Amino acid sequence: EHKVYIMLSPIEVTAEESAAIDKYIKKNGHVVVWVYACGYSDGVTLSTDNISALTGINVKEVASSSIINVRINNDENELTKGLKGIKYGNSTQGVNPLLYVEDDSAEKLGVMIESGKERTGLAVKKFNAGNAAEEWTSVYSGAMNLPVGLLRNILKNAGVHIYSENSNDVIFSNANYVALYSGFSEKKTIKLDGNYAVYDVNKGEYYSMNTNVIEYDHNAYDTALFRLSAPDKYRVTVTINGKGS
């Protein structure tokens, strides 16, 4: 079970798959991010009604061969705070159809402009608010290639731990390791989700026996790898021989 689910435009979602999403994902405060044409086909028909039923947000379409971009114009919502004016989408190739939100019950976060007409291209809608077991949030984007800042805000708002605030960093992590790749030479800070004994795998030595943050100087195009263990799992033992050394 995850806090955030990102649906990268699975165009066909069958009735069986949709039912599974309803049962296992749309609950427990989860956030679902739908990108472009999620569920446009149910395996039988092609319709924005299928997208609307899947996402819970009313989506419409218009024939278009335009490049689809969304400009964030609402920074009062936590998901788009500090992002007003940022534009994202498909900047090189036209997409058909153009999909947009037409839903008065959804909060509008961004707009797309096509043939001089402004339409809602990014929106959010909360369901079953106040019911912890059944509450969930739907975020729909009519454009692809969501910006890092938007994804980070979505994750933060859902309570997901953020290891790095630096958009240059690529983080890989599991229960025992955290790795950072970057193409830039600069000081790095990795914020851990608790206190750990941290072993620097590349250097072959412990960085710290008890810390919740890793700071180091990173070389461009390197990957730093750290092993994480419980801070009380290891002890330093000093042996003194009979000669007092």
Coordinates of C-alpha atoms in Angstrom, one line a residue:
E1 CA 0.0 0.0 0.0
H2 CA 1.4 3.4 -1.0
K3 CA 0.4 7.0 -0.1
V4 CA 0.6 8.2 -3.7
Y5 CA -0.2 6.4 -7.0
I6 CA 0.8 8.0 -10.3
M7 CA -1.1 6.7 -13.3
L8 CA 1.0 7.4 -16.4
S9 CA -1.8 7.4 -18.9
P10 CA -2.9 3.7 -19.0
I11 CA -5.2 4.3 -22.0
E12 CA -7.2 1.1 -21.5
V13 CA -8.5 0.3 -18.1
T14 CA -11.0 -2.6 -18.1
A15 CA -14.1 -2.8 -15.8
E16 CA -12.3 -5.4 -13.7
E17 CA -9.2 -3.2 -13.4
S18 CA -11.3 -0.1 -12.5
A19 CA -13.1 -2.1 -9.8
A20 CA -9.8 -3.1 -8.3
I21 CA -8.6 0.5 -8.3
D22 CA -11.9 1.5 -6.5
K23 CA -11.4 -1.2 -4.0
Y24 CA -7.7 -1.1 -3.2
I25 CA -6.5 2.4 -4.1
K26 CA -9.4 4.9 -3.6
K27 CA -9.3 4.9 0.3
N28 CA -7.1 5.5 3.4
G29 CA -6.2 9.1 2.4
H30 CA -4.4 7.9 -0.8
V31 CA -3.6 10.4 -3.6
V32 CA -4.1 9.3 -7.2
V33 CA -2.5 11.3 -10.0
W34 CA -4.0 10.7 -13.4
V35 CA -2.0 11.8 -16.4
Y36 CA -3.7 12.6 -19.7
A37 CA -5.9 9.7 -21.1
C38 CA -6.2 7.3 -18.2
G39 CA -9.0 4.9 -18.9
Y40 CA -10.1 6.5 -22.2
S41 CA -10.9 3.0 -23.3
D42 CA -12.6 0.5 -21.1
G43 CA -11.8 -2.3 -23.6
V44 CA -15.1 -1.7 -25.4
T45 CA -15.6 2.0 -26.0
L46 CA -13.5 5.1 -26.4
S47 CA -14.9 8.0 -24.4
T48 CA -14.1 10.7 -21.9
D49 CA -17.0 9.3 -19.9
N50 CA -14.7 6.4 -19.0
I51 CA -12.0 8.9 -17.8
S52 CA -14.5 10.8 -15.7
A53 CA -15.8 7.6 -14.1
L54 CA -12.3 6.4 -13.3
T55 CA -10.9 9.7 -12.0
G56 CA -14.0 11.1 -10.4
I57 CA -13.3 14.4 -12.2
N58 CA -15.4 15.4 -15.2
V59 CA -13.2 15.4 -18.3
K60 CA -14.1 16.6 -21.8
E61 CA -12.3 16.4 -25.1
V62 CA -11.8 18.4 -28.3
A63 CA -10.1 17.4 -31.5
S64 CA -6.7 19.0 -31.7
S65 CA -3.3 18.5 -33.1
S66 CA -1.8 21.2 -30.9
I67 CA 1.1 21.0 -28.5
I68 CA -0.4 20.5 -25.1
N69 CA 0.9 22.6 -22.3
V70 CA -0.5 23.5 -18.9
R71 CA 0.4 26.7 -17.1
I72 CA -0.1 26.6 -13.3
N73 CA -2.1 29.6 -12.2
N74 CA -3.1 28.7 -8.7
D75 CA -0.5 28.7 -5.9
E76 CA -2.9 28.9 -3.0
N77 CA -3.4 25.1 -3.0
E78 CA -0.6 23.1 -1.2
L79 CA -0.1 21.1 -4.3
T80 CA 0.9 24.1 -6.4
K81 CA 2.4 26.4 -3.8
G82 CA 5.3 28.3 -5.2
L83 CA 4.7 27.1 -8.7
K84 CA 2.5 29.8 -10.2
G85 CA 3.5 30.6 -13.8
I86 CA 5.3 27.3 -14.4
K87 CA 4.4 25.6 -17.7
Y88 CA 4.8 21.9 -18.5
G89 CA 3.6 19.4 -21.0
N90 CA 4.5 18.2 -24.5
S91 CA 6.6 20.9 -26.1
T92 CA 7.6 19.2 -29.3
Q93 CA 4.7 17.2 -30.7
G94 CA 1.0 17.7 -31.1
V95 CA -1.5 15.5 -29.3
N96 CA -5.0 14.5 -30.2
P97 CA -7.4 14.7 -28.5
L98 CA -7.0 17.5 -26.2
L99 CA -8.4 16.5 -22.8
Y100 CA -9.5 19.1 -20.2
V101 CA -11.5 19.4 -17.0
E102 CA -15.0 20.8 -16.9
D103 CA -16.0 20.2 -13.3
D104 CA -17.3 22.9 -10.9
S105 CA -16.7 20.6 -7.9
A106 CA -13.0 20.3 -8.7
E107 CA -10.4 22.9 -7.7
K108 CA -8.7 24.4 -10.8
L109 CA -4.9 24.5 -10.5
G110 CA -3.7 25.1 -14.1
V111 CA -4.9 26.1 -17.5
M112 CA -4.1 25.1 -21.1
I113 CA -4.6 27.4 -24.0
E114 CA -5.5 26.0 -27.4
S115 CA -6.6 28.2 -30.4
G116 CA -7.0 31.1 -28.1
K117 CA -9.4 29.3 -25.8
E118 CA -8.5 28.7 -22.1
R119 CA -9.4 25.5 -20.5
T120 CA -8.7 23.8 -17.2
G121 CA -5.7 21.4 -17.6
L122 CA -4.9 20.6 -14.0
A123 CA -7.4 20.1 -11.2
V124 CA -7.8 18.4 -7.8
K125 CA -10.8 16.9 -6.0
K126 CA -11.1 15.3 -2.6
F127 CA -13.6 12.5 -1.9
N128 CA -15.2 11.4 1.4
A129 CA -13.4 14.1 3.4
G130 CA -13.4 13.3 7.1
N131 CA -13.8 9.6 6.7
A132 CA -10.2 8.3 7.2
A133 CA -11.0 4.9 5.8
E134 CA -12.7 6.1 2.6
E135 CA -11.1 9.5 1.9
W136 CA -8.9 9.9 -1.2
T137 CA -7.8 12.7 -3.5
S138 CA -7.9 12.7 -7.3
V139 CA -5.4 14.9 -9.2
Y140 CA -5.9 15.1 -13.0
S141 CA -3.5 16.6 -15.5
G142 CA -4.4 16.9 -19.2
A143 CA -0.7 17.4 -20.0
M144 CA 2.2 15.0 -19.6
N145 CA 5.7 15.5 -18.1
L146 CA 4.6 16.9 -14.7
P147 CA 7.3 19.2 -13.2
V148 CA 9.4 18.1 -10.3
G149 CA 8.1 20.8 -8.1
L150 CA 4.5 19.7 -8.6
L151 CA 5.4 16.0 -7.9
R152 CA 7.3 17.0 -4.8
N153 CA 4.4 19.1 -3.5
I154 CA 2.0 16.2 -4.1
L155 CA 4.3 13.8 -2.3
K156 CA 4.9 16.1 0.7
N157 CA 1.2 16.8 1.1
A158 CA 0.5 13.1 1.2
G159 CA 3.1 12.6 3.9
V160 CA 5.8 10.9 1.8
H161 CA 9.3 11.4 3.1
I162 CA 11.5 13.7 0.9
Y163 CA 15.2 12.8 0.9
S164 CA 16.4 15.8 -1.1
E165 CA 15.0 19.2 -2.0
N166 CA 17.5 19.5 -4.8
S167 CA 15.9 19.0 -8.2
N168 CA 19.3 17.9 -9.6
D169 CA 19.3 14.8 -7.4
V170 CA 18.0 11.4 -8.4
I171 CA 17.3 9.3 -5.3
F172 CA 17.0 5.5 -5.0
S173 CA 16.0 4.1 -1.6
N174 CA 14.7 1.0 0.2
A175 CA 14.7 -0.1 3.8
N176 CA 18.5 -0.7 3.9
Y177 CA 20.1 1.6 1.4
V178 CA 19.9 5.1 0.0
A179 CA 21.7 6.2 -3.2
L180 CA 22.0 9.6 -4.9
Y181 CA 23.0 10.3 -8.5
S182 CA 23.7 13.8 -9.8
G183 CA 25.4 15.3 -12.8
F184 CA 26.5 18.2 -10.7
S185 CA 29.5 18.7 -8.5
E186 CA 28.1 20.3 -5.3
K187 CA 27.5 19.8 -1.6
K188 CA 24.6 17.3 -1.1
T189 CA 22.2 16.9 1.8
I190 CA 20.2 13.7 2.2
K191 CA 17.5 13.8 4.9
L192 CA 16.8 10.4 6.3
D193 CA 13.4 9.3 7.7
G194 CA 14.9 8.4 11.0
N195 CA 18.2 7.9 12.8
Y196 CA 20.6 5.3 11.4
A197 CA 24.1 4.1 11.5
V198 CA 25.3 5.1 8.0
Y199 CA 27.9 3.2 6.1
D200 CA 29.5 4.8 3.0
V201 CA 29.7 1.9 0.7
N202 CA 32.0 3.6 -1.9
K203 CA 34.5 4.7 0.8
G204 CA 34.2 1.5 2.8
E205 CA 33.8 3.3 6.1
Y206 CA 31.1 4.6 8.5
Y207 CA 29.8 8.1 7.9
S208 CA 28.1 8.2 11.3
M209 CA 26.9 5.7 13.9
N210 CA 23.8 7.7 14.6
T211 CA 22.4 10.4 12.3
N212 CA 19.3 11.5 10.4
V213 CA 21.1 13.5 7.8
I214 CA 24.0 12.9 5.4
E215 CA 26.0 15.8 4.0
Y216 CA 28.9 15.3 1.6
D217 CA 30.7 16.8 -1.4
H218 CA 29.4 15.1 -4.6
N219 CA 31.4 14.7 -7.8
A220 CA 29.5 15.2 -11.0
Y221 CA 28.1 12.0 -12.6
D222 CA 28.9 9.9 -9.5
T223 CA 26.5 7.7 -7.6
A224 CA 26.8 7.8 -3.8
L225 CA 25.6 4.7 -1.9
F226 CA 24.9 4.5 1.8
R227 CA 23.9 1.5 3.8
L228 CA 21.5 2.2 6.7
S229 CA 21.3 0.1 9.9
A230 CA 19.7 0.6 13.3
P231 CA 21.9 3.0 15.3
D232 CA 22.0 0.7 18.3
K233 CA 23.0 -2.4 16.3
Y234 CA 26.7 -1.7 16.3
R235 CA 29.1 -1.0 19.2
V236 CA 32.8 0.1 19.1
T237 CA 34.9 -2.4 21.0
V238 CA 38.4 -1.6 22.2
T239 CA 40.7 -4.5 23.2
I240 CA 43.6 -3.9 25.5
N241 CA 46.3 -6.7 25.7
G242 CA 48.3 -7.6 28.6
K243 CA 51.1 -5.1 27.7
G244 CA 48.7 -2.1 28.0
S245 CA 48.6 -1.3 24.4

